[in-house]
XYZ file of C-alpha atoms in Angstrom:
402
model
C 48.975 41.468 90.480
C 48.556 44.263 87.981
C 50.386 45.781 85.038
C 51.483 44.218 81.771
C 51.349 40.419 81.436
C 50.820 39.828 85.140
C 53.929 41.795 86.131
C 53.502 44.061 89.167
C 52.852 47.654 88.066
C 55.962 49.016 89.790
C 58.242 46.531 88.075
C 56.525 46.995 84.730
C 56.937 50.781 85.014
C 60.661 50.380 85.762
C 61.157 48.108 82.781
C 59.328 50.530 80.491
C 61.454 53.421 81.731
C 64.653 51.446 81.190
C 63.541 50.383 77.708
C 62.823 54.007 76.812
C 66.287 55.012 77.984
C 67.783 52.307 75.755
C 65.835 53.527 72.731
C 66.717 57.178 73.211
C 70.399 56.687 74.003
C 70.859 54.242 71.119
C 69.493 56.894 68.783
C 71.674 59.615 70.297
C 74.734 57.410 69.780
C 73.701 56.591 66.211
C 72.670 60.063 65.034
C 73.876 62.668 67.555
C 73.937 65.567 67.865
C 70.181 65.234 67.545
C 67.154 67.268 68.629
C 64.364 66.041 70.895
C 61.739 66.190 68.103
C 64.047 64.075 65.933
C 64.412 61.595 68.785
C 60.640 61.385 69.143
C 60.195 60.764 65.426
C 62.952 58.124 65.316
C 61.921 56.207 68.455
C 58.143 56.488 68.204
C 57.993 57.949 71.725
C 55.991 61.053 72.514
C 57.833 64.360 72.794
C 56.869 64.509 76.466
C 58.416 61.061 77.091
C 61.543 62.043 75.169
C 61.841 65.213 77.248
C 61.556 63.172 80.461
C 64.052 60.533 79.323
C 66.635 62.995 78.031
C 66.342 64.881 81.314
C 67.097 61.647 83.185
C 70.049 60.879 80.907
C 71.367 64.407 81.397
C 71.194 64.053 85.190
C 73.031 60.733 84.899
C 75.784 62.530 82.971
C 75.230 60.440 79.850
C 74.105 63.177 77.453
C 75.057 66.846 77.146
C 73.857 69.934 75.342
C 75.484 70.199 71.903
C 74.367 73.610 70.651
C 71.438 74.395 68.396
C 70.504 73.297 64.917
C 70.369 75.865 62.128
C 66.882 77.300 61.717
C 65.333 79.036 58.733
C 62.898 80.696 61.086
C 61.292 80.132 64.438
C 62.939 78.954 67.600
C 66.171 76.960 67.102
C 66.040 73.392 68.423
C 68.516 72.353 71.103
C 70.765 69.427 70.175
C 71.906 66.574 72.409
C 74.933 64.290 72.164
C 76.451 61.541 74.281
C 78.899 62.940 76.834
C 82.247 61.117 76.591
C 83.238 62.378 80.029
C 80.116 60.981 81.696
C 81.729 57.657 82.515
C 83.762 54.768 81.168
C 82.798 51.205 80.342
C 84.990 48.117 80.118
C 84.312 45.137 77.869
C 86.256 41.888 78.261
C 86.189 39.149 75.612
C 87.440 35.902 77.160
C 88.124 33.351 74.436
C 89.959 30.060 74.140
C 93.036 31.767 72.671
C 93.145 35.198 74.385
C 91.689 37.670 76.858
C 90.912 40.914 75.017
C 89.779 43.943 77.021
C 88.825 47.455 75.950
C 88.022 50.694 77.752
C 85.280 52.839 76.195
C 83.963 56.317 76.865
C 80.223 56.993 76.750
C 80.281 57.554 73.006
C 81.494 53.917 72.836
C 84.813 55.068 71.431
C 87.752 52.833 72.377
C 90.124 54.730 74.676
C 92.487 51.881 75.584
C 92.843 48.178 74.816
C 94.943 45.232 75.895
C 95.241 41.600 74.863
C 96.726 38.767 76.887
C 97.744 35.492 75.236
C 96.645 32.144 76.623
C 98.622 30.635 79.459
C 99.169 26.975 78.497
C 97.973 24.650 81.216
C 96.464 27.543 83.189
C 92.825 27.321 82.198
C 91.426 26.725 85.677
C 88.958 29.312 87.004
C 91.421 31.013 89.358
C 93.988 31.522 86.580
C 91.427 32.789 84.080
C 90.031 35.232 86.660
C 93.572 36.432 87.365
C 94.118 37.178 83.668
C 90.816 39.052 83.443
C 91.690 41.154 86.494
C 95.154 41.833 85.082
C 93.667 42.980 81.775
C 91.241 45.346 83.544
C 94.085 46.708 85.658
C 96.162 47.405 82.561
C 93.322 49.363 80.980
C 92.852 51.568 84.012
C 96.606 52.186 84.242
C 96.689 53.232 80.579
C 95.253 56.695 81.381
C 93.185 56.758 78.198
C 89.898 57.623 79.883
C 88.488 61.159 80.107
C 89.707 62.843 83.299
C 87.439 62.163 86.255
C 85.138 59.783 84.361
C 83.893 57.028 86.698
C 83.892 53.365 85.716
C 80.199 52.546 85.266
C 80.683 48.820 84.896
C 82.623 45.905 83.446
C 81.061 43.429 81.025
C 82.730 40.018 80.747
C 81.845 37.391 78.166
C 82.660 33.727 78.583
C 82.401 30.990 75.949
C 79.860 28.269 76.536
C 76.657 28.289 78.544
C 76.398 31.146 81.039
C 73.823 31.744 83.776
C 73.661 35.511 83.405
C 71.506 36.196 86.456
C 73.346 33.798 88.749
C 76.808 34.731 87.477
C 77.760 31.115 86.794
C 79.730 29.586 83.939
C 77.441 26.584 83.558
C 79.486 24.755 80.924
C 82.581 25.716 78.946
C 83.574 22.761 76.772
C 87.000 24.144 75.880
C 88.080 24.133 79.544
C 85.715 21.433 80.824
C 84.195 23.914 83.258
C 80.922 23.050 84.958
C 78.973 25.282 87.363
C 81.857 27.674 88.080
C 80.698 30.643 90.275
C 82.589 33.049 88.075
C 80.919 36.291 89.141
C 81.787 35.629 92.787
C 85.422 34.974 91.839
C 85.610 38.126 89.712
C 83.997 40.291 92.410
C 86.902 39.512 94.721
C 89.357 40.946 92.174
C 87.463 43.716 90.339
C 85.829 46.514 92.411
C 83.183 47.575 89.872
C 79.707 46.487 88.827
C 80.120 43.302 86.801
C 77.941 41.879 84.032
C 78.551 38.311 82.869
C 77.220 36.813 79.650
C 78.034 34.812 76.545
C 79.870 36.231 73.454
C 76.880 35.347 71.264
C 74.726 37.800 73.174
C 77.513 40.379 73.141
C 77.953 40.301 69.368
C 74.184 40.491 68.921
C 73.919 43.534 71.190
C 76.793 45.183 69.306
C 74.982 44.616 66.008
C 71.672 45.896 67.433
C 73.227 49.080 68.807
C 75.870 49.820 66.184
C 75.852 47.328 63.314
C 73.853 45.549 60.637
C 70.934 44.663 62.941
C 70.270 48.267 63.947
C 66.652 49.102 63.168
C 65.836 45.446 62.359
C 63.296 43.360 64.217
C 64.581 39.854 63.444
C 68.273 39.135 62.974
C 70.762 36.294 63.323
C 74.396 37.024 64.148
C 76.615 34.086 63.213
C 79.794 34.113 65.280
C 82.653 32.380 63.441
C 85.744 31.784 65.538
C 87.347 28.845 67.302
C 83.824 28.060 68.429
C 80.671 29.059 66.595
C 77.195 30.111 67.613
C 74.216 32.159 66.508
C 73.102 35.216 68.429
C 69.375 35.826 67.966
C 67.451 39.086 67.943
C 63.695 38.603 67.769
C 61.260 41.486 67.888
C 64.151 43.941 68.099
C 65.588 42.474 71.309
C 68.125 39.788 72.182
C 66.483 36.370 72.533
C 68.054 34.496 75.436
C 65.770 31.499 75.887
C 64.504 30.030 79.158
C 68.017 29.382 80.532
C 70.057 32.025 78.643
C 71.163 29.181 76.391
C 69.604 30.214 73.087
C 71.966 30.325 70.134
C 74.055 27.203 70.729
C 73.656 26.481 67.033
C 77.264 25.265 66.915
C 76.151 22.174 68.822
C 73.257 21.271 66.564
C 73.846 18.315 64.252
C 75.133 18.929 60.741
C 76.360 15.404 59.898
C 74.839 12.390 61.641
C 77.626 10.249 63.047
C 80.194 12.788 61.830
C 83.299 14.225 63.443
C 83.683 14.122 67.206
C 83.018 17.582 68.594
C 84.776 18.940 71.655
C 81.380 18.851 73.429
C 81.599 15.046 73.195
C 78.890 14.590 70.569
C 79.293 13.772 66.889
C 78.609 15.791 63.779
C 78.083 19.219 65.380
C 78.114 22.327 63.182
C 81.115 23.646 65.116
C 83.255 20.613 64.293
C 82.987 21.541 60.597
C 82.733 25.330 60.439
C 84.766 26.539 63.443
C 88.456 27.316 62.902
C 89.678 23.854 64.021
C 87.062 22.270 61.740
C 88.256 24.309 58.757
C 91.822 23.209 59.432
C 90.716 19.579 59.671
C 88.981 19.940 56.294
C 92.257 21.313 54.908
C 94.247 18.329 56.183
C 91.659 15.893 54.788
C 91.636 17.540 51.349
C 95.361 18.274 51.103
C 97.331 16.490 53.841
C 100.672 17.580 52.385
C 99.796 21.255 51.915
C 102.389 23.587 53.404
C 99.669 25.954 54.648
C 98.508 23.308 57.137
C 101.878 23.662 58.892
C 101.889 27.480 58.897
C 101.607 27.729 62.684
C 98.770 28.059 65.164
C 95.130 28.144 64.068
C 95.061 31.937 63.667
C 98.062 31.801 61.347
C 96.644 28.897 59.316
C 93.268 30.614 58.858
C 95.002 33.836 57.783
C 97.143 31.874 55.308
C 94.078 30.132 53.859
C 92.288 33.453 53.444
C 95.325 34.921 51.713
C 95.438 31.843 49.484
C 91.831 32.416 48.444
C 92.629 36.002 47.473
C 95.592 34.719 45.450
C 93.442 32.035 43.743
C 95.426 29.173 45.291
C 93.561 25.983 44.278
C 93.939 24.261 47.659
C 92.640 27.296 49.562
C 89.762 27.743 47.111
C 88.775 24.098 47.480
C 88.768 24.412 51.294
C 86.615 27.532 51.014
C 84.213 25.728 48.678
C 83.706 22.781 51.043
C 83.591 24.921 54.194
C 81.170 27.493 52.749
C 78.872 24.704 51.558
C 78.758 23.235 55.081
C 78.322 26.675 56.657
C 75.651 27.639 54.137
C 73.664 24.471 54.846
C 73.740 25.222 58.580
C 72.810 28.882 58.031
C 69.961 27.775 55.756
C 68.480 25.897 58.729
C 68.479 29.166 60.692
C 66.890 30.996 57.773
C 64.140 28.381 57.418
C 63.512 28.257 61.165
C 63.595 31.981 62.040
C 62.880 33.821 58.777
C 65.224 36.710 59.707
C 65.576 40.040 57.950
C 69.358 39.837 58.120
C 72.065 37.254 58.819
C 75.329 38.822 59.960
C 78.623 36.914 59.615
C 80.794 38.082 62.490
C 84.047 37.469 64.390
C 87.639 36.946 63.329
C 87.275 34.038 60.896
C 84.599 35.911 58.925
C 86.799 39.028 58.853
C 89.799 37.062 57.563
C 87.939 35.606 54.562
C 85.709 38.605 53.889
C 83.937 38.972 50.539
C 84.835 35.516 49.076
C 83.215 33.846 52.092
C 80.146 36.074 51.851
C 79.604 35.224 48.185
C 80.053 31.484 48.734
C 77.713 31.398 51.753
C 75.011 33.337 49.916
C 75.144 30.813 47.077
C 74.962 27.875 49.511
C 72.010 29.349 51.417
C 70.184 29.761 48.117
C 70.791 26.052 47.435
C 69.607 24.776 50.812
C 67.002 27.198 52.182
C 63.387 27.556 51.164
C 62.940 30.159 48.469
C 60.790 32.730 50.272
C 62.804 33.139 53.501
C 66.084 32.895 51.568
C 64.999 35.723 49.266
C 64.009 37.861 52.256
C 67.141 37.303 54.341
C 69.977 39.712 53.634
C 73.360 38.079 54.343
C 76.138 40.523 55.227
C 79.518 40.778 56.876
C 79.512 42.609 60.188
C 80.211 46.331 59.737
C 81.229 46.694 63.399
C 84.835 47.799 63.546
C 87.232 46.387 66.079
C 86.164 43.624 68.444
C 82.346 43.235 68.491
C 82.437 40.990 71.557
C 84.220 43.496 73.807
C 81.990 46.260 72.407
C 78.880 44.228 73.213
C 80.248 43.373 76.672
C 80.760 47.092 77.358
C 77.208 47.702 76.160
C 75.965 45.231 78.810
C 77.588 47.519 81.376
C 75.967 50.549 79.744
C 72.570 48.849 79.823
C 73.134 48.068 83.497
C 73.905 51.728 84.191
C 70.765 52.788 82.324
C 68.677 50.427 84.443
């Protein structure tokens, strides 16, 4: 054995090369067109390493020459940019209430998207795989990709605990799935390289590459939807844990002996701060409120958010109680991890926006220790569109870079 930390030298060298490709391409995407000296300064890599890496990326078709920068004297510097025609990437966000898929070019611009509603009573693995394959097929039939661009890979995120390396949906509480060999099932229907993971990791990758965690070493991405979780970035990289299960913050205990959670336990964070938990708080506080009968959970959450903007007392009271519960749970993350930034992400956070952000900041200040609370910036995700499908596509991009 030789190389870093007991890893064989050949494997260590491959990992270093892949990591360097990540760093350079992320900077090209963020700042391009950009010169090689600028890339060296921004990434901390030597100019020789940057020259080698950009040459590799050019041969892979991922970057292209983009002219020369203006020069007041001396030799003009060549500029590089991501090549949108170098390939396409597909990201699929599989959630309890939809399958959302997007086709991206290599600049990570959305070229086509599709969304399939849930099929009531059809949440078995075969039916879910069929919907995923149908969504991918729709994207490729849309003709939104650059002409001749190959599909480099398809990233698919599944709620619950996912064995990323083995391609297994270990546990999905919403469908009562256990040990489903999902990657094998998908491979039979989708003829491209597939990358399976959890939406927490996808949103974290999206924030690291394109959002509020870019350039940060330690970040927490709080995913607020039907389910909730906390994506973790430690030391500038996604933290997965020993079993790829890190971030299941939604199933930590907020209230001992509290509400029954869909995981079967009591008092979980998710049972209070996920969309169904918010709606339950509404019905407990105001059982006769018309907003509680507005429709499905998406419609009710949107109506509550609109009520907050209109200063409706019932909606404001729900926000007050919910934000206090959410802030207490976020304060635990702040105390435990001491992050630079906490990002509130996903559709529930987007619906409530600034009023939620203000209320959560105040609650974190009440419940967290003073020093880490003062250090942690709490923000709404700046990532436009669907961060989960973007992060899933980025898994495919990372696979292509490797």
